[in-house]
PDB file of C-alpha atoms and ligand atoms in Angstrom:
ATOM      1  CA  MET O   1     -40.808 -37.081  92.109  1.00 89.00           C
ATOM      2  CA  PHE O   2     -41.581 -35.042  89.026  1.00 94.00           C
ATOM      3  CA  ARG O   3     -39.044 -35.464  86.265  1.00 97.00           C
ATOM      4  CA  ILE O   4     -39.694 -34.290  82.717  1.00 98.00           C
ATOM      5  CA  ALA O   5     -37.674 -35.819  79.887  1.00 98.00           C
ATOM      6  CA  ILE O   6     -37.525 -33.850  76.640  1.00 98.00           C
ATOM      7  CA  ASP O   7     -35.887 -35.535  73.668  1.00 98.00           C
ATOM      8  CA  GLY O   8     -35.672 -34.583  70.027  1.00 98.00           C
ATOM      9  CA  PRO O   9     -33.381 -33.643  67.154  1.00 97.00           C
ATOM     10  CA  GLY O  10     -30.971 -30.699  67.188  1.00 94.00           C
ATOM     11  CA  GLY O  11     -32.497 -27.275  66.678  1.00 92.00           C
ATOM     12  CA  ALA O  12     -36.008 -28.280  67.737  1.00 95.00           C
ATOM     13  CA  GLY O  13     -35.897 -25.694  70.535  1.00 93.00           C
ATOM     14  CA  LYS O  14     -35.540 -28.199  73.362  1.00 96.00           C
ATOM     15  CA  SER O  15     -33.306 -26.089  75.605  1.00 94.00           C
ATOM     16  CA  THR O  16     -35.317 -22.890  75.151  1.00 95.00           C
ATOM     17  CA  ILE O  17     -38.556 -24.705  75.927  1.00 97.00           C
ATOM     18  CA  ALA O  18     -37.091 -26.822  78.735  1.00 97.00           C
ATOM     19  CA  LYS O  19     -35.695 -23.717  80.480  1.00 97.00           C
ATOM     20  CA  LEU O  20     -39.014 -21.860  80.268  1.00 97.00           C
ATOM     21  CA  VAL O  21     -40.953 -24.857  81.587  1.00 98.00           C
ATOM     22  CA  ALA O  22     -38.421 -25.354  84.404  1.00 97.00           C
ATOM     23  CA  ASP O  23     -38.726 -21.662  85.401  1.00 97.00           C
ATOM     24  CA  ARG O  24     -42.505 -21.767  85.319  1.00 97.00           C
ATOM     25  CA  TYR O  25     -42.719 -24.784  87.623  1.00 96.00           C
ATOM     26  CA  GLY O  26     -39.686 -24.037  89.800  1.00 96.00           C
ATOM     27  CA  LEU O  27     -37.822 -27.122  88.574  1.00 96.00           C
ATOM     28  CA  ASP O  28     -34.108 -27.578  87.957  1.00 96.00           C
ATOM     29  CA  TYR O  29     -32.951 -27.740  84.347  1.00 97.00           C
ATOM     30  CA  VAL O  30     -30.249 -30.031  82.964  1.00 97.00           C
ATOM     31  CA  ASP O  31     -28.939 -29.760  79.398  1.00 97.00           C
ATOM     32  CA  THR O  32     -27.259 -33.105  78.603  1.00 98.00           C
ATOM     33  CA  GLY O  33     -26.280 -31.982  75.094  1.00 97.00           C
ATOM     34  CA  ALA O  34     -24.075 -29.331  76.727  1.00 98.00           C
ATOM     35  CA  MET O  35     -22.099 -32.104  78.458  1.00 98.00           C
ATOM     36  CA  TYR O  36     -21.424 -33.909  75.157  1.00 98.00           C
ATOM     37  CA  ARG O  37     -20.505 -30.539  73.675  1.00 98.00           C
ATOM     38  CA  ALA O  38     -18.018 -29.795  76.500  1.00 98.00           C
ATOM     39  CA  ILE O  39     -16.284 -33.154  75.970  1.00 98.00           C
ATOM     40  CA  ALA O  40     -16.253 -32.457  72.223  1.00 98.00           C
ATOM     41  CA  LEU O  41     -14.731 -29.003  72.798  1.00 98.00           C
ATOM     42  CA  LYS O  42     -11.936 -30.569  74.810  1.00 98.00           C
ATOM     43  CA  THR O  43     -11.104 -32.976  71.937  1.00 98.00           C
ATOM     44  CA  VAL O  44     -11.096 -30.071  69.449  1.00 98.00           C
ATOM     45  CA  ARG O  45      -8.783 -28.005  71.651  1.00 98.00           C
ATOM     46  CA  ALA O  46      -6.437 -30.934  72.233  1.00 98.00           C
ATOM     47  CA  GLY O  47      -6.426 -31.893  68.541  1.00 98.00           C
ATOM     48  CA  ILE O  48      -7.795 -35.354  69.343  1.00 98.00           C
ATOM     49  CA  ASP O  49      -9.546 -37.117  66.468  1.00 96.00           C
ATOM     50  CA  GLN O  50     -13.142 -37.849  67.489  1.00 95.00           C
ATOM     51  CA  SER O  51     -12.829 -41.403  66.213  1.00 94.00           C
ATOM     52  CA  ASP O  52      -9.780 -42.088  68.415  1.00 97.00           C
ATOM     53  CA  VAL O  53     -11.599 -43.962  71.179  1.00 98.00           C
ATOM     54  CA  ALA O  54      -8.427 -44.793  73.171  1.00 98.00           C
ATOM     55  CA  ALA O  55      -7.299 -41.153  73.269  1.00 98.00           C
ATOM     56  CA  ILE O  56     -10.767 -39.976  74.292  1.00 98.00           C
ATOM     57  CA  GLU O  57     -10.979 -42.633  77.000  1.00 98.00           C
ATOM     58  CA  LYS O  58      -7.646 -41.411  78.373  1.00 98.00           C
ATOM     59  CA  MET O  59      -8.741 -37.769  78.130  1.00 98.00           C
ATOM     60  CA  LEU O  60     -11.878 -38.551  80.160  1.00 98.00           C
ATOM     61  CA  GLU O  61      -9.738 -39.773  83.088  1.00 98.00           C
ATOM     62  CA  THR O  62      -8.737 -36.166  83.704  1.00 98.00           C
ATOM     63  CA  THR O  63     -11.928 -34.428  82.602  1.00 98.00           C
ATOM     64  CA  ASP O  64     -14.404 -32.832  84.953  1.00 98.00           C
ATOM     65  CA  ILE O  65     -17.843 -31.871  83.632  1.00 97.00           C
ATOM     66  CA  ASP O  66     -20.506 -30.066  85.604  1.00 96.00           C
ATOM     67  CA  PHE O  67     -23.784 -28.365  84.738  1.00 93.00           C
ATOM     68  CA  ASN O  68     -25.003 -25.950  87.383  1.00 88.00           C
ATOM     69  CA  GLY O  69     -28.421 -25.123  85.941  1.00 85.00           C
ATOM     70  CA  THR O  70     -27.286 -22.329  83.660  1.00 88.00           C
ATOM     71  CA  SER O  71     -23.619 -22.840  82.858  1.00 95.00           C
ATOM     72  CA  ILE O  72     -21.588 -25.788  81.679  1.00 97.00           C
ATOM     73  CA  LEU O  73     -18.195 -26.154  83.324  1.00 98.00           C
ATOM     74  CA  LEU O  74     -15.322 -28.005  81.668  1.00 98.00           C
ATOM     75  CA  ASP O  75     -12.519 -28.601  84.169  1.00 98.00           C
ATOM     76  CA  GLY O  76     -13.844 -25.638  86.113  1.00 97.00           C
ATOM     77  CA  GLU O  77     -13.978 -23.282  83.103  1.00 98.00           C
ATOM     78  CA  ASP O  78     -17.318 -21.854  81.987  1.00 98.00           C
ATOM     79  CA  VAL O  79     -17.557 -22.922  78.324  1.00 98.00           C
ATOM     80  CA  SER O  80     -21.280 -22.188  77.849  1.00 97.00           C
ATOM     81  CA  THR O  81     -20.704 -19.887  74.869  1.00 96.00           C
ATOM     82  CA  LEU O  82     -17.718 -21.698  73.361  1.00 98.00           C
ATOM     83  CA  ILE O  83     -19.691 -24.933  72.884  1.00 97.00           C
ATOM     84  CA  ARG O  84     -22.313 -23.283  70.635  1.00 93.00           C
ATOM     85  CA  THR O  85     -20.375 -23.354  67.359  1.00 92.00           C
ATOM     86  CA  GLN O  86     -21.162 -25.482  64.311  1.00 90.00           C
ATOM     87  CA  GLU O  87     -17.792 -27.224  64.667  1.00 94.00           C
ATOM     88  CA  VAL O  88     -18.566 -28.276  68.246  1.00 97.00           C
ATOM     89  CA  SER O  89     -22.127 -29.356  67.280  1.00 95.00           C
ATOM     90  CA  MET O  90     -20.797 -31.919  64.825  1.00 95.00           C
ATOM     91  CA  ALA O  91     -17.912 -32.891  67.124  1.00 97.00           C
ATOM     92  CA  ALA O  92     -20.459 -33.511  69.930  1.00 98.00           C
ATOM     93  CA  SER O  93     -22.497 -35.741  67.653  1.00 96.00           C
ATOM     94  CA  ASN O  94     -19.262 -37.617  66.805  1.00 97.00           C
ATOM     95  CA  VAL O  95     -18.104 -38.190  70.393  1.00 98.00           C
ATOM     96  CA  SER O  96     -21.632 -39.137  71.493  1.00 98.00           C
ATOM     97  CA  LYS O  97     -21.267 -42.393  69.526  1.00 97.00           C
ATOM     98  CA  ILE O  98     -18.518 -43.578  71.873  1.00 98.00           C
ATOM     99  CA  GLY O  99     -19.469 -45.896  74.741  1.00 98.00           C
ATOM    100  CA  CYS O 100     -17.193 -44.424  77.437  1.00 98.00           C
ATOM    101  CA  VAL O 101     -18.404 -40.892  76.619  1.00 98.00           C
ATOM    102  CA  ARG O 102     -22.048 -41.952  76.834  1.00 98.00           C
ATOM    103  CA  GLU O 103     -21.337 -43.709  80.123  1.00 98.00           C
ATOM    104  CA  VAL O 104     -19.786 -40.598  81.710  1.00 98.00           C
ATOM    105  CA  VAL O 105     -22.613 -38.283  80.601  1.00 98.00           C
ATOM    106  CA  SER O 106     -25.428 -40.772  81.324  1.00 98.00           C
ATOM    107  CA  ASN O 107     -24.123 -41.519  84.828  1.00 97.00           C
ATOM    108  CA  LEU O 108     -23.705 -37.852  85.649  1.00 97.00           C
ATOM    109  CA  SER O 109     -27.178 -37.029  84.271  1.00 97.00           C
ATOM    110  CA  ARG O 110     -28.765 -39.919  86.160  1.00 97.00           C
ATOM    111  CA  SER O 111     -27.169 -38.858  89.441  1.00 96.00           C
ATOM    112  CA  MET O 112     -28.560 -35.338  88.926  1.00 95.00           C
ATOM    113  CA  ALA O 113     -32.042 -36.776  88.359  1.00 95.00           C
ATOM    114  CA  GLU O 114     -31.887 -39.040  91.408  1.00 93.00           C
ATOM    115  CA  SER O 115     -32.830 -36.647  94.123  1.00 85.00           C
ATOM    116  CA  LYS O 116     -34.606 -33.678  92.591  1.00 91.00           C
ATOM    117  CA  ASP O 117     -37.483 -32.679  90.361  1.00 95.00           C
ATOM    118  CA  LEU O 118     -36.195 -31.426  87.042  1.00 97.00           C
ATOM    119  CA  VAL O 119     -36.522 -30.947  83.330  1.00 98.00           C
ATOM    120  CA  MET O 120     -33.765 -32.721  81.385  1.00 98.00           C
ATOM    121  CA  ASP O 121     -33.281 -32.501  77.645  1.00 98.00           C
ATOM    122  CA  GLY O 122     -31.237 -34.557  75.208  1.00 98.00           C
ATOM    123  CA  ARG O 123     -31.571 -37.482  72.807  1.00 98.00           C
ATOM    124  CA  ASP O 124     -31.941 -40.520  75.091  1.00 98.00           C
ATOM    125  CA  ILE O 125     -33.452 -39.166  78.311  1.00 98.00           C
ATOM    126  CA  GLY O 126     -36.816 -40.924  77.980  1.00 98.00           C
ATOM    127  CA  THR O 127     -35.352 -44.094  76.454  1.00 98.00           C
ATOM    128  CA  ASN O 128     -32.265 -44.494  78.638  1.00 98.00           C
ATOM    129  CA  VAL O 129     -31.327 -41.905  81.275  1.00 98.00           C
ATOM    130  CA  ILE O 130     -34.684 -41.537  83.105  1.00 98.00           C
ATOM    131  CA  LYS O 131     -36.781 -44.402  81.787  1.00 97.00           C
ATOM    132  CA  ASP O 132     -39.356 -43.859  84.538  1.00 96.00           C
ATOM    133  CA  ALA O 133     -39.746 -40.095  84.057  1.00 97.00           C
ATOM    134  CA  GLU O 134     -43.189 -38.826  85.066  1.00 96.00           C
ATOM    135  CA  LEU O 135     -43.584 -36.999  81.731  1.00 98.00           C
ATOM    136  CA  LYS O 136     -41.770 -37.684  78.459  1.00 98.00           C
ATOM    137  CA  ILE O 137     -41.971 -35.421  75.442  1.00 98.00           C
ATOM    138  CA  PHE O 138     -40.540 -35.950  71.987  1.00 98.00           C
ATOM    139  CA  LEU O 139     -40.101 -32.426  70.668  1.00 98.00           C
ATOM    140  CA  THR O 140     -39.480 -32.076  66.965  1.00 98.00           C
ATOM    141  CA  ALA O 141     -39.946 -29.868  63.885  1.00 98.00           C
ATOM    142  CA  SER O 142     -39.209 -30.406  60.213  1.00 98.00           C
ATOM    143  CA  ALA O 143     -35.556 -30.049  59.186  1.00 98.00           C
ATOM    144  CA  GLU O 144     -36.525 -27.088  56.975  1.00 98.00           C
ATOM    145  CA  VAL O 145     -38.203 -25.233  59.842  1.00 98.00           C
ATOM    146  CA  ARG O 146     -35.265 -25.926  62.172  1.00 98.00           C
ATOM    147  CA  ALA O 147     -32.818 -24.669  59.535  1.00 97.00           C
ATOM    148  CA  LYS O 148     -34.886 -21.514  58.979  1.00 97.00           C
ATOM    149  CA  ARG O 149     -35.030 -20.798  62.738  1.00 95.00           C
ATOM    150  CA  ARG O 150     -31.259 -21.222  63.024  1.00 94.00           C
ATOM    151  CA  TYR O 151     -30.709 -19.055  59.945  1.00 96.00           C
ATOM    152  CA  ASP O 152     -32.910 -16.271  61.377  1.00 96.00           C
ATOM    153  CA  GLN O 153     -31.079 -16.452  64.743  1.00 92.00           C
ATOM    154  CA  LEU O 154     -27.674 -16.023  63.066  1.00 93.00           C
ATOM    155  CA  ILE O 155     -28.847 -13.170  60.835  1.00 96.00           C
ATOM    156  CA  GLU O 156     -30.419 -11.440  63.819  1.00 96.00           C
ATOM    157  CA  ALA O 157     -27.116 -11.746  65.685  1.00 93.00           C
ATOM    158  CA  GLY O 158     -25.407 -10.011  62.751  1.00 96.00           C
ATOM    159  CA  LYS O 159     -23.596 -13.166  61.653  1.00 93.00           C
ATOM    160  CA  GLU O 160     -23.180 -14.648  58.194  1.00 94.00           C
ATOM    161  CA  ALA O 161     -25.407 -17.595  57.352  1.00 95.00           C
ATOM    162  CA  ASP O 162     -26.250 -19.792  54.398  1.00 97.00           C
ATOM    163  CA  TYR O 163     -29.607 -21.570  54.625  1.00 98.00           C
ATOM    164  CA  ASP O 164     -28.627 -24.538  52.414  1.00 98.00           C
ATOM    165  CA  THR O 165     -25.452 -25.198  54.398  1.00 97.00           C
ATOM    166  CA  ILE O 166     -27.370 -25.042  57.693  1.00 96.00           C
ATOM    167  CA  LEU O 167     -30.033 -27.446  56.349  1.00 97.00           C
ATOM    168  CA  ARG O 168     -27.367 -29.903  55.155  1.00 97.00           C
ATOM    169  CA  GLU O 169     -25.609 -29.811  58.542  1.00 96.00           C
ATOM    170  CA  ILE O 170     -28.896 -30.371  60.379  1.00 96.00           C
ATOM    171  CA  GLU O 171     -29.740 -33.369  58.180  1.00 97.00           C
ATOM    172  CA  GLU O 172     -26.267 -34.805  58.636  1.00 96.00           C
ATOM    173  CA  ARG O 173     -26.462 -34.565  62.427  1.00 96.00           C
ATOM    174  CA  ASP O 174     -30.045 -35.967  62.454  1.00 97.00           C
ATOM    175  CA  TYR O 175     -28.847 -38.967  60.468  1.00 97.00           C
ATOM    176  CA  GLN O 176     -25.843 -39.557  62.721  1.00 96.00           C
ATOM    177  CA  ASP O 177     -27.831 -39.141  65.972  1.00 97.00           C
ATOM    178  CA  THR O 178     -30.633 -41.505  64.867  1.00 97.00           C
ATOM    179  CA  HIS O 179     -28.420 -44.164  63.278  1.00 98.00           C
ATOM    180  CA  ARG O 180     -25.701 -44.678  65.898  1.00 97.00           C
ATOM    181  CA  GLU O 181     -25.524 -48.006  67.673  1.00 97.00           C
ATOM    182  CA  LEU O 182     -25.670 -46.795  71.299  1.00 97.00           C
ATOM    183  CA  ASN O 183     -28.855 -45.120  72.577  1.00 97.00           C
ATOM    184  CA  PRO O 184     -29.767 -43.457  69.285  1.00 97.00           C
ATOM    185  CA  LEU O 185     -32.273 -40.617  69.189  1.00 97.00           C
ATOM    186  CA  ALA O 186     -35.707 -42.234  69.323  1.00 97.00           C
ATOM    187  CA  GLN O 187     -39.128 -41.471  70.706  1.00 98.00           C
ATOM    188  CA  ALA O 188     -39.853 -43.456  73.871  1.00 98.00           C
ATOM    189  CA  GLU O 189     -43.026 -45.549  73.563  1.00 98.00           C
ATOM    190  CA  ASP O 190     -44.676 -43.572  76.343  1.00 98.00           C
ATOM    191  CA  ALA O 191     -43.546 -40.126  75.134  1.00 98.00           C
ATOM    192  CA  VAL O 192     -45.918 -37.461  73.843  1.00 98.00           C
ATOM    193  CA  TYR O 193     -45.015 -36.480  70.267  1.00 98.00           C
ATOM    194  CA  LEU O 194     -45.001 -32.713  69.756  1.00 98.00           C
ATOM    195  CA  ASP O 195     -44.273 -31.299  66.293  1.00 98.00           C
ATOM    196  CA  THR O 196     -43.568 -27.580  66.726  1.00 97.00           C
ATOM    197  CA  SER O 197     -43.143 -26.746  63.010  1.00 97.00           C
ATOM    198  CA  ASP O 198     -46.248 -24.537  63.096  1.00 97.00           C
ATOM    199  CA  MET O 199     -46.072 -23.419  66.744  1.00 97.00           C
ATOM    200  CA  ASN O 200     -44.350 -20.480  68.412  1.00 95.00           C
ATOM    201  CA  ILE O 201     -42.489 -20.725  71.730  1.00 96.00           C
ATOM    202  CA  ASP O 202     -45.460 -19.560  73.825  1.00 97.00           C
ATOM    203  CA  GLU O 203     -47.717 -22.159  72.221  1.00 98.00           C
ATOM    204  CA  VAL O 204     -45.234 -24.962  72.900  1.00 98.00           C
ATOM    205  CA  VAL O 205     -44.794 -23.905  76.544  1.00 98.00           C
ATOM    206  CA  ALA O 206     -48.594 -23.714  76.916  1.00 98.00           C
ATOM    207  CA  ALA O 207     -49.035 -27.208  75.427  1.00 98.00           C
ATOM    208  CA  ILE O 208     -46.441 -28.693  77.794  1.00 98.00           C
ATOM    209  CA  SER O 209     -47.864 -26.798  80.776  1.00 98.00           C
ATOM    210  CA  GLU O 210     -51.243 -28.346  80.020  1.00 97.00           C
ATOM    211  CA  MET O 211     -49.659 -31.829  80.064  1.00 97.00           C
ATOM    212  CA  ILE O 212     -47.988 -31.073  83.413  1.00 97.00           C
ATOM    213  CA  ASP O 213     -51.158 -29.627  84.955  1.00 96.00           C
ATOM    214  CA  SER O 214     -53.230 -32.613  83.875  1.00 93.00           C
ATOM    215  CA  LYS O 215     -50.598 -35.005  85.340  1.00 87.00           C
ATOM    216  CA  GLU O 216     -50.630 -33.066  88.614  1.00 79.00           C
ATOM    217  CA  ARG O 217     -54.423 -33.222  88.769  1.00 75.00           C
ATOM    218  CA  ASN O 218     -54.396 -37.029  88.377  1.00 75.00           C
TER     219      ASN O 218
HETATM  220  O1  LIG P 301     -28.804 -31.121  72.134  1.00 64.42           O
HETATM  221  P1  LIG P 301     -27.439 -30.721  71.537  1.00 64.42           P
HETATM  222  O2  LIG P 301     -27.553 -30.252  70.106  1.00 64.42           O
HETATM  223  O3  LIG P 301     -26.729 -29.736  72.378  1.00 64.42           O
HETATM  224  O4  LIG P 301     -26.570 -32.077  71.529  1.00 64.42           O
HETATM  225  C1  LIG P 301     -25.287 -32.152  70.940  1.00 64.42           C
HETATM  226  C2  LIG P 301     -24.985 -33.597  70.539  1.00 64.42           C
HETATM  227  O5  LIG P 301     -24.855 -34.407  71.701  1.00 64.42           O
HETATM  228  C3  LIG P 301     -26.065 -34.280  69.696  1.00 64.42           C
HETATM  229  O6  LIG P 301     -25.836 -34.111  68.312  1.00 64.42           O
HETATM  230  C4  LIG P 301     -25.986 -35.733  70.106  1.00 64.42           C
HETATM  231  C5  LIG P 301     -25.401 -35.710  71.498  1.00 64.42           C
HETATM  232  N1  LIG P 301     -26.370 -36.004  72.560  1.00 64.42           N
HETATM  233  C6  LIG P 301     -26.626 -37.332  72.844  1.00 64.42           C
HETATM  234  O7  LIG P 301     -26.115 -38.212  72.157  1.00 64.42           O
HETATM  235  N2  LIG P 301     -27.435 -37.653  73.889  1.00 64.42           N
HETATM  236  C7  LIG P 301     -28.019 -36.705  74.640  1.00 64.42           C
HETATM  237  N3  LIG P 301     -28.809 -37.069  75.654  1.00 64.42           N
HETATM  238  C8  LIG P 301     -27.791 -35.338  74.341  1.00 64.42           C
HETATM  239  C9  LIG P 301     -26.980 -35.016  73.288  1.00 64.42           C
END
């Protein structure tokens, strides 16, 4: 088995990097954050308060989540683009505190990792979902660099953006994701720490490829 777990804070470039690495090595890719986001989107649409655990538990009884490698399906609907808003980012961080939500996403993620080689990214992959992953990476960058990257992306897409607001939202989500009770964002003891603040995408992919190649040689 060759399973790569990539954890780290929001906006560190995990999904971009994970996808490129998966393509390069012919591995499947699973974005666990997208599953939390899909559940969060459903609460937003239904007007369910993200602190209403009973209502969310009930909602989950009739919720079907699937990730097919590129798209995230919520009850059969492709919501890949709809989950990428700032509102859903914070809502996903909110619902990810809830035990029954974590159980649904963790079980689904674990079953995907059972039988195939893959790259999986999230917050608790190395510490919880695939504790025995062959390679664990903790991918991070300073909050300022992550905010600047996000700001540049939005401006490039012709959207409005305010750097200070983006930075505040990033710090808020970092705090919430690292301070929650259940499986908070943390570096696994056996994970490689990779700070990408001063690296471009190609350099990060090259660094991870080197780790993979050296594992394969051993
Ligand atoms: O990686 P992302 O930004 O798409 O994740 C959205 C939220 O989902 C994140 O703020 C916390 C939660 N999450 C989690 O708790 N555990 C994971 N393995 C992945 C995401």
